[in-house]
Every structure is written in C-alpha cells, then in structure tokens.
C-alpha cells in the first residue's frame, strides 16, 4: 500500500469557499422571499457545518487527545460568541426604543451584567441572536466526535488488524503527519459504528420530540454527518481532481440539485431541525445529496475568481455573519420603514417587529448582500484588533 492520509485536510481557499456558500445558504434560509429557496436550503444547510467540521478534523493532532480537541473548539468559539452576545446585550435598549424587537423590557445595568453571565455558558439572551441556536450543540457534537475517534482508534488497535503501512519519516513530513506511525484502516469501521449508534439514539430522541439541555439530542443526531465529512479525508484528493473539471461539477450540481428539488416538490419533504422536523427517514441520504451539491458548487465557484475570493472572505468570517445578519436585516427594516412611513408600511402589511424580516418581498436581495457583507467586515476588523492586542 501507499502512504496513508495525514489525518486532516489542508485548510485551503476551497474550504473557505465551501463555508462561504454554507453561510449564504443559512442567510437565504432566513430571509429569502421565495419559499422554494428556503425549503431547498433547509434540506442541508445546518448539518452542512457539522460535515465541514468532520472534513477538517485533524486526526494527526487530536486522535489521542479528545479533551484537547474539545477544549480547542470551545476556546476558538467562546471568545467570538461572547463578543457578539455582549454587543447585542449592550444594544438591547436601543433596539427596543427603535421598535424592531417585540420585547418592551428596558435593561438596567444589573440586568445587562446578569445576561452577560448567562450567555457565558452558551445560553441565548436576545431576540435577535436566534441564528446562534445551534452553536452550543455544534461544539458539544465536535467534542463527542473527538471522543468517538479516540475510542474507535483504541478499538482498532485492540483487534490487532493493522491494514495501514508504516511510512518513512520523509513521507510523514511531506504529508504533514508528524512522526512515522501505523494507522489501522479498520478504525473507520469502529468510528463509523460508534457514530451510527449515537446518531440512532439522537434520531429516536428527536423523532419523539424529547429535548435535553443545549439540544444534546441534536448533537447525537448529527454525529453520522460529522463522520461523513471525516470519511472525505482519504477521498479528498481524488474528489478535488474530479471536481476541477467544470463539466463534472456542473453535472453534479444539476443531478443533486434536481434530486433535492424532487424531495421538496414531489415528496413534500421539509426539514427544520430547530423544530425537530426531520422530514423523512431518508434524512441522512438527503443531506449527503445536499453536501455533494455544495461541494460541487464550491468547486465551480473557484473557477470565477472574483466570486471565489468573495465567498472565501465570507467563509472566513461566517461566525459573525451567522450572529449578526438578522441584526442587519432589522436595521434595514427600520431605515426602510422610516423612509416610506407608517401608512405605506401598513399598505404592504408590514410589521416592524416581525422576525426575522418585515419587508422580504421588497428587500430580500438587499438583506442578503448587506447581511453578509457588513458582519464579515465587522468580523475582519475584530480579528485584526485582537491580533494587535495579542502582540
């Protein structure tokens, strides 16, 4: 056999483009005027970020350190999460006075302090932070996955069935894998069994609408999807080579896109994880079709350099887009409402407090462009400021 995989995928521009398209799907799912678009992206948009986590999992670094992996995930997310939530809490009273949120409660300084402490354990506090609902169980799911990878590797070692080959130090260095080591190929079987068992448990809980703290049942449900991304690691070079051919990418987009559309239109399948609607027993297969659609779309986007650079930029700051795009939407609503006046808004049947948007029929394109761009620019500024502070 040849050299084994290094156990991780290189975080190149392609994966930033993938994340950028993923966050675009999230935004469209929230504010697009056309219901068909919403139904389409809801088939895969939230689980897609779990898939990306699996694809970018660094097994070389974390395979024997599941707690370190969980800690890295927690540390990498908590600071950004707190920055965003503190800003939303600080602006709460302003939003109430503007009339863009249903709440009429004015926070005292003590209320603000209490809520800052409350969100520090990944609880939601504000009406406009709805899109971050899946962040806590995304982190916990990543931590559980790290533990299952460790357990699967240990089980593979115990079987004594080592199908990999010992690679040389030069090969290991070229693969960015660290020191030479033997990797049991059957570990995929054990990890897959563990993830499937966890996913089955999550499926049972979700299908019966049994909820636990921080949506832990969804953490379990989506572990097989994280594993699917993990399986992409050894297949990635061949996949990328195939997708570099625009004809292959276009064919995959058309085939998977038509399949997803068929699920919506012919089978009337609608998925909404937040409300425990799995749509069909084919939930996982439908997601895999959606993942193939997004991977091919990202490969085709790479061919158009301005679009690729823009999507990669959005991908790098997808967390800030996730948190703040609804805030931007409501601020646009406020400006538009003030410009046309209450009478015209009443004719349109618009309610300024409506969540997530009041004028999607007129402004959904503006929502999408500014809802992506402004949070990304803010995220870039925050990252640069943090880099300066850390020097």
CSV table of C-alpha atoms in Angstrom, one decimal:
chain,number,residue,atom,x,y,z
A,1,UNK,CA,0.0,0.0,0.0
A,2,UNK,CA,1.0,3.6,-0.5
A,3,UNK,CA,1.4,6.3,2.1
A,4,UNK,CA,-1.6,6.9,4.4
A,5,UNK,CA,-3.6,10.1,4.8
A,6,UNK,CA,-2.2,12.6,7.2
A,7,UNK,CA,-5.5,12.6,9.0
A,8,UNK,CA,-6.6,16.1,8.1
A,9,UNK,CA,-7.5,18.2,5.1
A,10,UNK,CA,-5.5,21.3,4.3
A,11,UNK,CA,-7.4,24.4,5.1
A,12,UNK,CA,-7.1,26.0,1.7
A,13,UNK,CA,-9.2,28.6,-0.1
A,14,UNK,CA,-11.6,25.9,-1.3
A,15,UNK,CA,-12.8,25.2,2.2
A,16,UNK,CA,-13.3,28.9,2.9
A,17,UNK,CA,-15.4,29.0,-0.3
A,18,UNK,CA,-17.4,26.0,1.0
A,19,UNK,CA,-18.0,27.7,4.3
A,20,UNK,CA,-19.0,30.9,2.5
A,21,UNK,CA,-21.6,29.1,0.4
A,22,UNK,CA,-22.8,27.4,3.6
A,23,UNK,CA,-23.4,30.6,5.4
A,24,UNK,CA,-25.1,32.0,2.3
A,25,UNK,CA,-27.5,29.1,2.5
A,26,UNK,CA,-28.2,29.9,6.1
A,27,UNK,CA,-28.9,33.6,5.3
A,28,UNK,CA,-31.1,32.7,2.4
A,29,UNK,CA,-33.0,30.2,4.6
A,30,UNK,CA,-33.8,33.1,7.0
A,31,UNK,CA,-34.7,36.0,4.7
A,32,UNK,CA,-35.3,34.9,1.1
A,33,UNK,CA,-38.8,35.9,-0.1
A,34,UNK,CA,-39.2,32.7,-2.1
A,35,UNK,CA,-40.4,29.7,-0.1
A,36,UNK,CA,-39.0,27.3,-2.6
A,37,UNK,CA,-35.5,28.6,-1.9
A,38,UNK,CA,-36.0,28.3,1.8
A,39,UNK,CA,-37.3,24.7,1.5
A,40,UNK,CA,-34.3,23.8,-0.7
A,41,UNK,CA,-31.6,25.0,1.6
A,42,UNK,CA,-33.3,23.8,4.7
A,43,UNK,CA,-32.7,20.2,3.5
A,44,UNK,CA,-29.0,20.5,4.3
A,45,UNK,CA,-27.8,24.0,5.5
A,46,UNK,CA,-27.4,23.5,9.3
A,47,UNK,CA,-25.9,19.9,9.1
A,48,UNK,CA,-23.5,21.1,6.4
A,49,UNK,CA,-21.4,22.9,9.1
A,50,UNK,CA,-21.1,19.6,11.0
A,51,UNK,CA,-20.0,17.9,7.8
A,52,UNK,CA,-17.3,20.6,7.4
A,53,UNK,CA,-16.1,20.0,11.0
A,54,UNK,CA,-15.6,16.4,10.2
A,55,UNK,CA,-13.8,17.1,7.0
A,56,UNK,CA,-11.4,19.5,8.7
A,57,UNK,CA,-10.8,17.3,11.8
A,58,UNK,CA,-7.1,17.0,12.5
A,59,UNK,CA,-6.8,13.4,13.5
A,60,UNK,CA,-3.0,13.5,13.5
A,61,UNK,CA,-3.1,16.2,16.2
A,62,UNK,CA,-6.1,15.1,18.2
A,63,UNK,CA,-6.7,11.4,17.7
A,64,UNK,CA,-5.4,10.6,21.2
A,65,UNK,CA,-6.4,13.9,22.7
A,66,UNK,CA,-10.2,14.2,22.6
A,67,UNK,CA,-10.4,16.6,25.5
A,68,UNK,CA,-7.8,18.8,23.9
A,69,UNK,CA,-9.9,18.8,20.8
A,70,UNK,CA,-13.0,19.8,22.7
A,71,UNK,CA,-11.0,22.5,24.5
A,72,UNK,CA,-9.7,23.9,21.2
A,73,UNK,CA,-13.3,24.0,19.8
A,74,UNK,CA,-14.6,25.7,23.0
A,75,UNK,CA,-11.8,28.2,23.1
A,76,UNK,CA,-12.0,29.0,19.4
A,77,UNK,CA,-15.7,29.7,19.6
A,78,UNK,CA,-16.3,31.1,23.1
A,79,UNK,CA,-14.5,34.4,22.6
A,80,UNK,CA,-16.3,35.3,19.4
A,81,UNK,CA,-19.6,34.2,20.9
A,82,UNK,CA,-19.1,36.4,23.9
A,83,UNK,CA,-18.0,39.4,21.8
A,84,UNK,CA,-21.2,39.1,19.7
A,85,UNK,CA,-23.6,38.5,22.6
A,86,UNK,CA,-22.2,41.3,24.7
A,87,UNK,CA,-22.7,43.7,21.8
A,88,UNK,CA,-26.3,42.5,21.4
A,89,UNK,CA,-27.0,42.9,25.1
A,90,UNK,CA,-25.5,46.4,25.1
A,91,UNK,CA,-27.7,47.4,22.1
A,92,UNK,CA,-30.9,45.8,23.5
A,93,UNK,CA,-32.4,49.0,24.9
A,94,UNK,CA,-31.6,50.8,21.6
A,95,UNK,CA,-33.4,48.1,19.6
A,96,UNK,CA,-36.4,48.3,22.0
A,97,UNK,CA,-36.7,52.1,21.5
A,98,UNK,CA,-36.4,51.6,17.7
A,99,UNK,CA,-39.3,49.2,17.8
A,100,UNK,CA,-37.6,46.4,15.9
A,101,UNK,CA,-37.9,43.7,18.6
A,102,UNK,CA,-41.1,42.5,20.3
A,103,UNK,CA,-39.6,43.0,23.7
A,104,UNK,CA,-40.5,46.1,25.6
A,105,UNK,CA,-38.2,45.4,28.6
A,106,UNK,CA,-35.5,48.0,29.2
A,107,UNK,CA,-32.4,46.5,30.8
A,108,UNK,CA,-30.8,48.0,33.9
A,109,UNK,CA,-27.1,47.7,34.3
A,110,UNK,CA,-27.7,44.8,36.7
A,111,UNK,CA,-29.8,43.1,34.0
A,112,UNK,CA,-27.1,43.5,31.5
A,113,UNK,CA,-24.5,42.0,33.8
A,114,UNK,CA,-26.8,39.1,34.6
A,115,UNK,CA,-27.3,38.4,30.9
A,116,UNK,CA,-23.6,38.6,30.2
A,117,UNK,CA,-23.0,35.9,32.8
A,118,UNK,CA,-26.0,33.9,31.4
A,119,UNK,CA,-24.7,33.8,27.9
A,120,UNK,CA,-21.2,32.9,29.0
A,121,UNK,CA,-22.4,29.3,29.2
A,122,UNK,CA,-23.8,29.4,25.7
A,123,UNK,CA,-27.3,30.4,26.6
A,124,UNK,CA,-29.2,32.7,24.4
A,125,UNK,CA,-30.3,36.0,25.8
A,126,UNK,CA,-31.5,38.3,22.9
A,127,UNK,CA,-34.3,38.0,20.4
A,128,UNK,CA,-32.0,38.9,17.5
A,129,UNK,CA,-29.5,36.2,18.3
A,130,UNK,CA,-31.8,33.4,17.0
A,131,UNK,CA,-29.3,32.1,14.3
A,132,UNK,CA,-26.8,31.0,17.0
A,133,UNK,CA,-29.2,28.4,18.4
A,134,UNK,CA,-27.1,25.5,17.1
A,135,UNK,CA,-23.7,26.8,18.2
A,136,UNK,CA,-23.8,25.0,21.6
A,137,UNK,CA,-24.7,21.6,20.3
A,138,UNK,CA,-22.3,22.1,17.4
A,139,UNK,CA,-19.4,22.4,19.9
A,140,UNK,CA,-20.6,19.5,22.1
A,141,UNK,CA,-21.1,17.3,19.0
A,142,UNK,CA,-17.5,18.1,18.0
A,143,UNK,CA,-16.3,17.1,21.4
A,144,UNK,CA,-18.3,13.9,21.4
A,145,UNK,CA,-16.9,13.1,17.9
A,146,UNK,CA,-13.4,13.6,19.1
A,147,UNK,CA,-14.1,11.1,21.9
A,148,UNK,CA,-15.5,8.6,19.4
A,149,UNK,CA,-12.5,8.9,17.1
A,150,UNK,CA,-10.3,8.1,20.1
A,151,UNK,CA,-12.5,5.2,21.1
A,152,UNK,CA,-12.6,3.9,17.5
A,153,UNK,CA,-8.8,4.1,17.2
A,154,UNK,CA,-8.4,2.2,20.5
A,155,UNK,CA,-10.8,-0.5,19.4
A,156,UNK,CA,-8.9,-0.9,16.1
A,157,UNK,CA,-5.6,-1.2,18.0
A,158,UNK,CA,-7.1,-3.9,20.2
A,159,UNK,CA,-8.2,-6.0,17.2
A,160,UNK,CA,-4.6,-6.2,16.1
A,161,UNK,CA,-5.8,-5.7,12.5
A,162,UNK,CA,-3.4,-3.2,11.1
A,163,UNK,CA,-4.1,-2.7,7.4
A,164,UNK,CA,-2.0,0.5,7.0
A,165,UNK,CA,1.7,0.6,6.3
A,166,UNK,CA,4.5,2.2,8.3
A,167,UNK,CA,5.6,5.3,6.4
A,168,UNK,CA,9.0,6.7,6.4
A,169,UNK,CA,9.9,9.9,8.2
A,170,UNK,CA,10.3,11.7,4.9
A,171,UNK,CA,6.9,10.6,3.7
A,172,UNK,CA,5.4,11.6,7.1
A,173,UNK,CA,7.0,15.0,6.9
A,174,UNK,CA,5.7,15.5,3.3
A,175,UNK,CA,2.2,14.5,4.4
A,176,UNK,CA,2.4,16.9,7.3
A,177,UNK,CA,1.7,13.9,9.5
A,178,UNK,CA,4.4,14.3,12.1
A,179,UNK,CA,6.4,11.2,13.0
A,180,UNK,CA,6.1,7.9,11.2
A,181,UNK,CA,3.2,5.9,12.5
A,182,UNK,CA,0.9,3.0,11.7
A,183,UNK,CA,-2.7,3.8,11.1
A,184,UNK,CA,-5.3,1.0,11.2
A,185,UNK,CA,-7.6,1.3,8.3
A,186,UNK,CA,-10.3,-0.6,10.2
A,187,UNK,CA,-10.6,2.4,12.5
A,188,UNK,CA,-13.1,3.9,10.1
A,189,UNK,CA,-15.3,0.9,10.7
A,190,UNK,CA,-15.2,1.2,14.5
A,191,UNK,CA,-15.6,5.0,14.4
A,192,UNK,CA,-18.5,4.7,12.0
A,193,UNK,CA,-20.3,2.1,14.2
A,194,UNK,CA,-20.0,4.4,17.2
A,195,UNK,CA,-21.2,7.4,15.3
A,196,UNK,CA,-24.1,5.4,13.8
A,197,UNK,CA,-25.1,4.2,17.2
A,198,UNK,CA,-25.0,7.8,18.6
A,199,UNK,CA,-27.0,9.0,15.6
A,200,UNK,CA,-29.6,6.3,16.1
A,201,UNK,CA,-30.1,7.4,19.7
A,202,UNK,CA,-30.3,11.0,18.6
A,203,UNK,CA,-32.8,10.1,15.9
A,204,UNK,CA,-35.0,8.4,18.5
A,205,UNK,CA,-35.0,11.4,20.8
A,206,UNK,CA,-35.7,13.9,18.0
A,207,UNK,CA,-38.4,11.9,16.3
A,208,UNK,CA,-40.2,11.7,19.7
A,209,UNK,CA,-39.5,15.4,20.4
A,210,UNK,CA,-37.5,14.6,23.5
A,211,UNK,CA,-35.2,17.5,24.2
A,212,UNK,CA,-32.3,17.8,26.6
A,213,UNK,CA,-30.2,20.7,27.8
A,214,UNK,CA,-28.3,22.5,25.0
A,215,UNK,CA,-30.0,20.3,22.4
A,216,UNK,CA,-27.8,17.4,23.1
A,217,UNK,CA,-30.1,15.1,21.2
A,218,UNK,CA,-29.2,17.0,18.0
A,219,UNK,CA,-25.5,16.7,18.9
A,220,UNK,CA,-26.1,12.9,18.7
A,221,UNK,CA,-28.3,13.0,15.6
A,222,UNK,CA,-25.7,14.8,13.6
A,223,UNK,CA,-22.6,12.7,14.5
A,224,UNK,CA,-23.0,10.4,11.5
A,225,UNK,CA,-22.9,13.6,9.3
A,226,UNK,CA,-19.7,14.7,11.0
A,227,UNK,CA,-18.3,11.2,10.3
A,228,UNK,CA,-19.3,11.5,6.7
A,229,UNK,CA,-17.1,14.6,6.5
A,230,UNK,CA,-14.4,12.7,8.3
A,231,UNK,CA,-14.6,10.0,5.6
A,232,UNK,CA,-13.9,12.6,3.0
A,233,UNK,CA,-10.3,13.0,4.2
A,234,UNK,CA,-8.8,10.0,2.4
A,235,UNK,CA,-11.1,10.5,-0.7
A,236,UNK,CA,-10.5,14.3,-0.9
A,237,UNK,CA,-7.5,14.3,-3.4
A,238,UNK,CA,-9.5,12.2,-6.0
A,239,UNK,CA,-12.6,14.2,-5.4
A,240,UNK,CA,-10.9,17.5,-5.9
A,241,UNK,CA,-9.2,16.2,-9.0
A,242,UNK,CA,-12.6,15.2,-10.5
A,243,UNK,CA,-14.3,18.5,-9.5
A,244,UNK,CA,-11.6,20.6,-11.1
A,245,UNK,CA,-13.2,19.6,-14.3
A,246,UNK,CA,-16.1,22.1,-14.8
A,247,UNK,CA,-18.2,19.6,-16.7
A,248,UNK,CA,-18.1,17.2,-13.7
A,249,UNK,CA,-19.0,20.0,-11.3
A,250,UNK,CA,-21.9,21.2,-13.5
A,251,UNK,CA,-23.2,17.6,-13.9
A,252,UNK,CA,-23.1,17.0,-10.1
A,253,UNK,CA,-24.8,20.3,-9.4
A,254,UNK,CA,-27.6,19.5,-11.9
A,255,UNK,CA,-28.1,15.9,-10.7
A,256,UNK,CA,-28.0,16.7,-7.0
A,257,UNK,CA,-30.0,19.9,-7.4
A,258,UNK,CA,-32.8,18.1,-9.2
A,259,UNK,CA,-32.8,15.3,-6.6
A,260,UNK,CA,-33.2,17.9,-3.8
A,261,UNK,CA,-35.9,19.7,-5.7
A,262,UNK,CA,-37.7,16.4,-6.2
A,263,UNK,CA,-37.6,15.9,-2.5
A,264,UNK,CA,-39.3,19.2,-1.9
A,265,UNK,CA,-41.8,19.2,-4.8
A,266,UNK,CA,-42.7,15.6,-5.3
A,267,UNK,CA,-42.1,14.1,-1.9
A,268,UNK,CA,-43.1,17.2,0.0
A,269,UNK,CA,-40.1,16.8,2.3
A,270,UNK,CA,-39.3,19.7,4.5
A,271,UNK,CA,-36.5,19.6,7.2
A,272,UNK,CA,-36.4,22.0,10.2
A,273,UNK,CA,-34.0,20.8,12.9
A,274,UNK,CA,-34.9,23.6,15.2
A,275,UNK,CA,-38.5,22.3,15.4
A,276,UNK,CA,-37.4,18.6,15.2
A,277,UNK,CA,-38.8,18.1,11.7
A,278,UNK,CA,-36.6,15.5,10.0
A,279,UNK,CA,-38.8,15.3,7.0
A,280,UNK,CA,-38.2,11.7,6.1
A,281,UNK,CA,-36.5,8.5,7.2
A,282,UNK,CA,-34.1,9.4,4.3
A,283,UNK,CA,-32.8,12.3,6.3
A,284,UNK,CA,-29.1,11.3,6.1
A,285,UNK,CA,-29.2,10.4,2.4
A,286,UNK,CA,-30.9,13.7,1.6
A,287,UNK,CA,-28.2,15.5,3.4
A,288,UNK,CA,-25.4,13.7,1.5
A,289,UNK,CA,-27.0,14.8,-1.7
A,290,UNK,CA,-27.0,18.3,-0.4
A,291,UNK,CA,-23.4,18.1,0.6
A,292,UNK,CA,-22.4,16.9,-2.8
A,293,UNK,CA,-24.4,19.8,-4.3
A,294,UNK,CA,-22.5,22.3,-2.1
A,295,UNK,CA,-19.0,20.7,-2.7
A,296,UNK,CA,-19.6,20.8,-6.5
A,297,UNK,CA,-20.9,24.4,-6.3
A,298,UNK,CA,-17.8,25.5,-4.4
A,299,UNK,CA,-15.6,23.8,-7.0
A,300,UNK,CA,-17.4,25.7,-9.8
A,301,UNK,CA,-17.3,28.9,-7.9
A,302,UNK,CA,-13.5,28.6,-7.7
A,303,UNK,CA,-13.4,29.0,-11.5
A,304,UNK,CA,-14.8,32.5,-11.2
A,305,UNK,CA,-12.0,34.2,-9.2
A,306,UNK,CA,-13.9,37.3,-8.0
A,307,UNK,CA,-16.8,35.1,-6.8
A,308,UNK,CA,-14.3,32.7,-5.2
A,309,UNK,CA,-12.5,35.5,-3.3
A,310,UNK,CA,-15.8,37.0,-2.1
A,311,UNK,CA,-17.1,33.6,-0.9
A,312,UNK,CA,-13.8,32.8,0.8
A,313,UNK,CA,-14.0,36.1,2.6
A,314,UNK,CA,-17.5,35.3,3.8
A,315,UNK,CA,-16.3,31.8,4.8
A,316,UNK,CA,-13.5,33.2,7.0
A,317,UNK,CA,-16.0,35.3,8.9
A,318,UNK,CA,-19.0,33.0,8.7
A,319,UNK,CA,-19.5,33.1,12.5
A,320,UNK,CA,-20.0,36.9,12.5
A,321,UNK,CA,-22.4,36.6,9.6
A,322,UNK,CA,-24.3,33.9,11.5
A,323,UNK,CA,-24.7,36.1,14.5
A,324,UNK,CA,-25.3,39.5,13.0
A,325,UNK,CA,-27.2,39.0,9.7
A,326,UNK,CA,-30.6,39.3,11.4
A,327,UNK,CA,-29.5,42.4,13.2
A,328,UNK,CA,-28.5,44.0,9.9
A,329,UNK,CA,-31.8,42.9,8.4
A,330,UNK,CA,-33.8,44.6,11.2
A,331,UNK,CA,-31.8,47.8,10.9
A,332,UNK,CA,-32.5,47.8,7.1
A,333,UNK,CA,-36.2,47.3,8.0
A,334,UNK,CA,-36.0,50.3,10.3
A,335,UNK,CA,-34.4,52.6,7.7
A,336,UNK,CA,-36.9,51.5,5.1
A,337,UNK,CA,-39.9,51.9,7.4
A,338,UNK,CA,-38.8,55.4,8.3
A,339,UNK,CA,-38.3,56.3,4.7
A,340,UNK,CA,-41.7,55.1,3.4
A,341,UNK,CA,-43.7,56.0,6.5
A,342,UNK,CA,-46.2,54.0,8.6
A,343,UNK,CA,-49.0,54.5,6.2
A,344,UNK,CA,-47.1,52.9,3.3
A,345,UNK,CA,-45.8,50.1,5.5
A,346,UNK,CA,-49.4,49.4,6.6
A,347,UNK,CA,-50.4,49.1,2.9
A,348,UNK,CA,-47.7,46.5,2.5
A,349,UNK,CA,-48.9,44.7,5.6
A,350,UNK,CA,-45.5,45.1,7.2
A,351,UNK,CA,-44.9,44.9,10.9
A,352,UNK,CA,-41.6,46.4,12.0
A,353,UNK,CA,-41.3,43.9,14.9
A,354,UNK,CA,-41.8,40.9,12.6
A,355,UNK,CA,-38.9,38.4,12.9
A,356,UNK,CA,-36.7,37.8,11.0
A,357,UNK,CA,-37.7,40.5,8.5
A,358,UNK,CA,-40.5,42.9,7.7
A,359,UNK,CA,-40.1,43.6,4.0
A,360,UNK,CA,-38.7,40.4,2.5
A,361,UNK,CA,-40.8,40.8,-0.6
A,362,UNK,CA,-39.2,44.2,-1.4
A,363,UNK,CA,-35.7,43.9,0.2
A,364,UNK,CA,-34.6,40.3,0.3
A,365,UNK,CA,-31.7,40.9,-2.1
A,366,UNK,CA,-30.6,43.9,-0.1
A,367,UNK,CA,-30.9,41.8,3.1
A,368,UNK,CA,-28.7,39.1,1.6
A,369,UNK,CA,-25.9,41.4,0.3
A,370,UNK,CA,-25.6,43.6,3.3
A,371,UNK,CA,-26.5,40.8,5.8
A,372,UNK,CA,-23.4,39.0,4.5
A,373,UNK,CA,-21.0,41.9,3.8
A,374,UNK,CA,-21.4,44.1,6.9
A,375,UNK,CA,-21.0,41.3,9.5
A,376,UNK,CA,-18.0,40.0,7.6
A,377,UNK,CA,-16.3,43.4,7.5
A,378,UNK,CA,-17.0,43.7,11.2
A,379,UNK,CA,-15.5,40.3,11.9
A,380,UNK,CA,-12.4,41.2,9.9
A,381,UNK,CA,-12.0,44.3,12.0
A,382,UNK,CA,-12.4,42.4,15.2
A,383,UNK,CA,-9.9,39.8,14.2
A,384,UNK,CA,-7.3,42.5,13.3
A,385,UNK,CA,-7.9,44.3,16.6
A,386,UNK,CA,-7.4,41.0,18.5
A,387,UNK,CA,-4.2,40.3,16.6
A,388,UNK,CA,-2.9,43.7,17.5
A,389,UNK,CA,-3.8,43.2,21.2
A,390,UNK,CA,-2.2,39.8,21.2
A,391,UNK,CA,1.2,41.1,20.0
